């Protein structure tokens, strides 16, 4: 690290070790990634010219899409240099995966992707008590959200 970046970022190394201890080897069929088998393989392998500290292969699969972590632990979903900062943590990815999988299993049609412009509409819908919607922040990212009414779905 010192050879490429000039210094050693101890906070980043603590994050890397923590993520590896907690998630390394975790593997399951993902609801968020369209049923693909995902594996958590967090790695730090910088190349000359890299300027950002990044944990690669935090979530990987056979397809080119996956997720990496920033030096603050935020999750970027995409491939290569094209991605979106989607989740605040890997725990949020797992929660979202579980709810997406559950919604598909019970054929819930309210799985949606949103953009920041839709936040006001989403907030208005959530505030309307007649609709019976419940916000589940752990099951959504910045651009995706899975929601299900509690009727017919096991707790």
Coordinates of C-alpha atoms in Angstrom, one line a residue:
X1 CA 0.0 0.0 0.0
X2 CA 2.7 2.4 0.9
X3 CA 4.5 1.8 -2.4
X4 CA 1.5 2.8 -4.5
X5 CA -0.1 5.4 -2.3
X6 CA 2.9 6.9 -0.4
X7 CA 1.3 6.1 3.0
X8 CA -0.5 3.3 4.8
X9 CA -4.2 4.1 5.6
X10 CA -4.7 2.2 8.9
X11 CA -8.5 2.9 8.9
X12 CA -8.8 1.3 5.5
X13 CA -6.9 -1.7 6.6
X14 CA -9.1 -2.1 9.6
X15 CA -12.2 -1.9 7.3
X16 CA -10.7 -4.5 4.9
X17 CA -9.9 -7.0 7.7
X18 CA -13.3 -6.5 9.3
X19 CA -15.1 -7.0 6.0
X20 CA -13.0 -10.1 5.2
X21 CA -13.7 -11.6 8.6
X22 CA -17.4 -11.0 8.4
X23 CA -18.3 -11.7 4.8
X24 CA -15.5 -13.7 3.1
X25 CA -16.9 -16.9 1.6
X26 CA -20.6 -16.0 2.0
X27 CA -22.5 -17.3 -1.0
X28 CA -26.1 -17.5 -1.9
X29 CA -28.7 -17.0 -4.8
X30 CA -29.3 -13.3 -4.9
X31 CA -32.8 -11.7 -5.2
X32 CA -31.2 -8.3 -5.9
X33 CA -28.9 -9.6 -8.7
X34 CA -31.7 -11.4 -10.5
X35 CA -31.2 -14.8 -9.0
X36 CA -27.5 -15.0 -9.8
X37 CA -25.2 -16.8 -7.4
X38 CA -23.2 -14.2 -5.5
X39 CA -20.0 -14.8 -3.5
X40 CA -18.5 -12.3 -1.1
X41 CA -14.7 -12.2 -1.8
X42 CA -13.5 -8.8 -0.6
X43 CA -10.0 -8.1 -1.9
X44 CA -7.6 -5.2 -1.9
X45 CA -5.3 -5.5 -5.0
X46 CA -4.4 -2.0 -6.2
X47 CA -2.6 -1.5 -9.5
X48 CA -0.2 1.3 -10.4
X49 CA -2.1 4.4 -11.2
X50 CA -5.0 3.7 -8.9
X51 CA -5.9 6.7 -6.9
X52 CA -8.8 5.5 -4.8
X53 CA -8.7 2.9 -2.1
X54 CA -11.3 0.3 -3.0
X55 CA -12.2 -3.2 -1.8
X56 CA -12.9 -5.2 -4.9
X57 CA -15.0 -8.3 -5.4
X58 CA -17.0 -7.5 -2.2
X59 CA -19.9 -9.1 -4.0
X60 CA -19.0 -11.1 -7.2
X61 CA -20.8 -13.4 -9.6
X62 CA -20.2 -15.1 -12.9
X63 CA -21.6 -12.1 -14.7
X64 CA -19.6 -8.9 -15.0
X65 CA -21.8 -7.1 -12.5
X66 CA -20.8 -7.0 -8.9
X67 CA -20.1 -4.7 -6.0
X68 CA -17.1 -3.0 -4.5
X69 CA -16.6 -1.0 -1.3
X70 CA -15.3 2.5 -0.9
X71 CA -12.8 3.4 1.7
X72 CA -15.8 4.3 3.9
X73 CA -17.6 1.0 3.4
X74 CA -20.2 2.2 1.0
X75 CA -21.2 -0.2 -1.7
X76 CA -20.9 0.6 -5.4
X77 CA -22.8 -1.7 -7.7
X78 CA -21.8 -2.1 -11.4
X79 CA -18.9 -3.3 -13.4
X80 CA -15.4 -1.9 -14.1
X81 CA -15.5 1.9 -13.9
X82 CA -19.3 2.1 -14.4
X83 CA -21.3 1.9 -11.2
X84 CA -23.6 3.5 -8.8
X85 CA -23.2 4.1 -5.1
X86 CA -26.2 2.1 -4.1
X87 CA -25.9 0.9 -0.5
X88 CA -24.4 2.2 2.8
X89 CA -23.0 -1.2 3.8
X90 CA -22.8 -4.8 2.9
X91 CA -25.5 -5.5 5.5
X92 CA -27.8 -3.4 3.5
X93 CA -27.1 -5.5 0.4
X94 CA -27.9 -8.7 2.3
X95 CA -31.2 -7.2 3.7
X96 CA -32.2 -6.0 0.2
X97 CA -31.3 -9.4 -1.3
X98 CA -33.5 -11.1 1.2
X99 CA -36.5 -8.9 0.6
X100 CA -36.1 -9.0 -3.2
X101 CA -36.0 -12.8 -3.0
X102 CA -39.0 -12.9 -0.7
X103 CA -41.0 -10.6 -2.9
X104 CA -40.2 -12.8 -6.0
X105 CA -41.1 -16.0 -4.1
X106 CA -44.5 -14.6 -3.1
X107 CA -44.9 -12.9 -6.5
X108 CA -45.2 -9.4 -5.0
X109 CA -45.4 -6.9 -7.8
X110 CA -44.2 -3.9 -5.8
X111 CA -40.5 -4.3 -6.5
X112 CA -39.3 -1.1 -8.0
X113 CA -36.2 0.9 -9.0
X114 CA -36.3 4.6 -8.3
X115 CA -34.3 7.6 -8.9
X116 CA -33.7 10.6 -6.6
X117 CA -36.4 12.6 -8.4
X118 CA -39.0 10.1 -7.2
X119 CA -38.2 10.6 -3.5
X120 CA -41.0 13.2 -3.0
X121 CA -43.6 10.9 -4.5
X122 CA -42.3 7.9 -2.5
X123 CA -42.5 10.0 0.7
X124 CA -46.1 11.1 -0.1
X125 CA -47.2 7.5 -0.7
X126 CA -45.6 6.3 2.5
X127 CA -47.4 9.1 4.4
X128 CA -50.8 8.0 3.1
X129 CA -52.1 5.7 5.9
X130 CA -54.9 4.4 3.7
X131 CA -52.3 2.7 1.4
X132 CA -50.8 0.7 4.3
X133 CA -47.2 1.0 3.0
X134 CA -44.3 0.6 5.4
X135 CA -40.8 2.0 4.8
X136 CA -38.1 -0.7 5.2
X137 CA -34.8 1.3 4.9
X138 CA -32.6 -1.8 5.4
X139 CA -34.1 -3.3 2.2
X140 CA -33.3 -0.6 -0.2
X141 CA -30.4 1.2 -1.7
X142 CA -30.2 4.7 -3.2
X143 CA -31.7 3.6 -6.5
X144 CA -33.6 0.4 -5.6
X145 CA -36.3 -0.5 -3.1
X146 CA -38.2 -3.7 -2.5
X147 CA -41.4 -3.4 -0.5
X148 CA -44.2 -5.8 0.3
X149 CA -47.4 -5.5 2.3
X150 CA -47.3 -7.7 5.3
X151 CA -50.5 -9.6 4.3
X152 CA -49.7 -13.0 2.9
X153 CA -46.0 -12.7 3.6
X154 CA -44.4 -14.5 6.6
X155 CA -42.7 -12.3 9.1

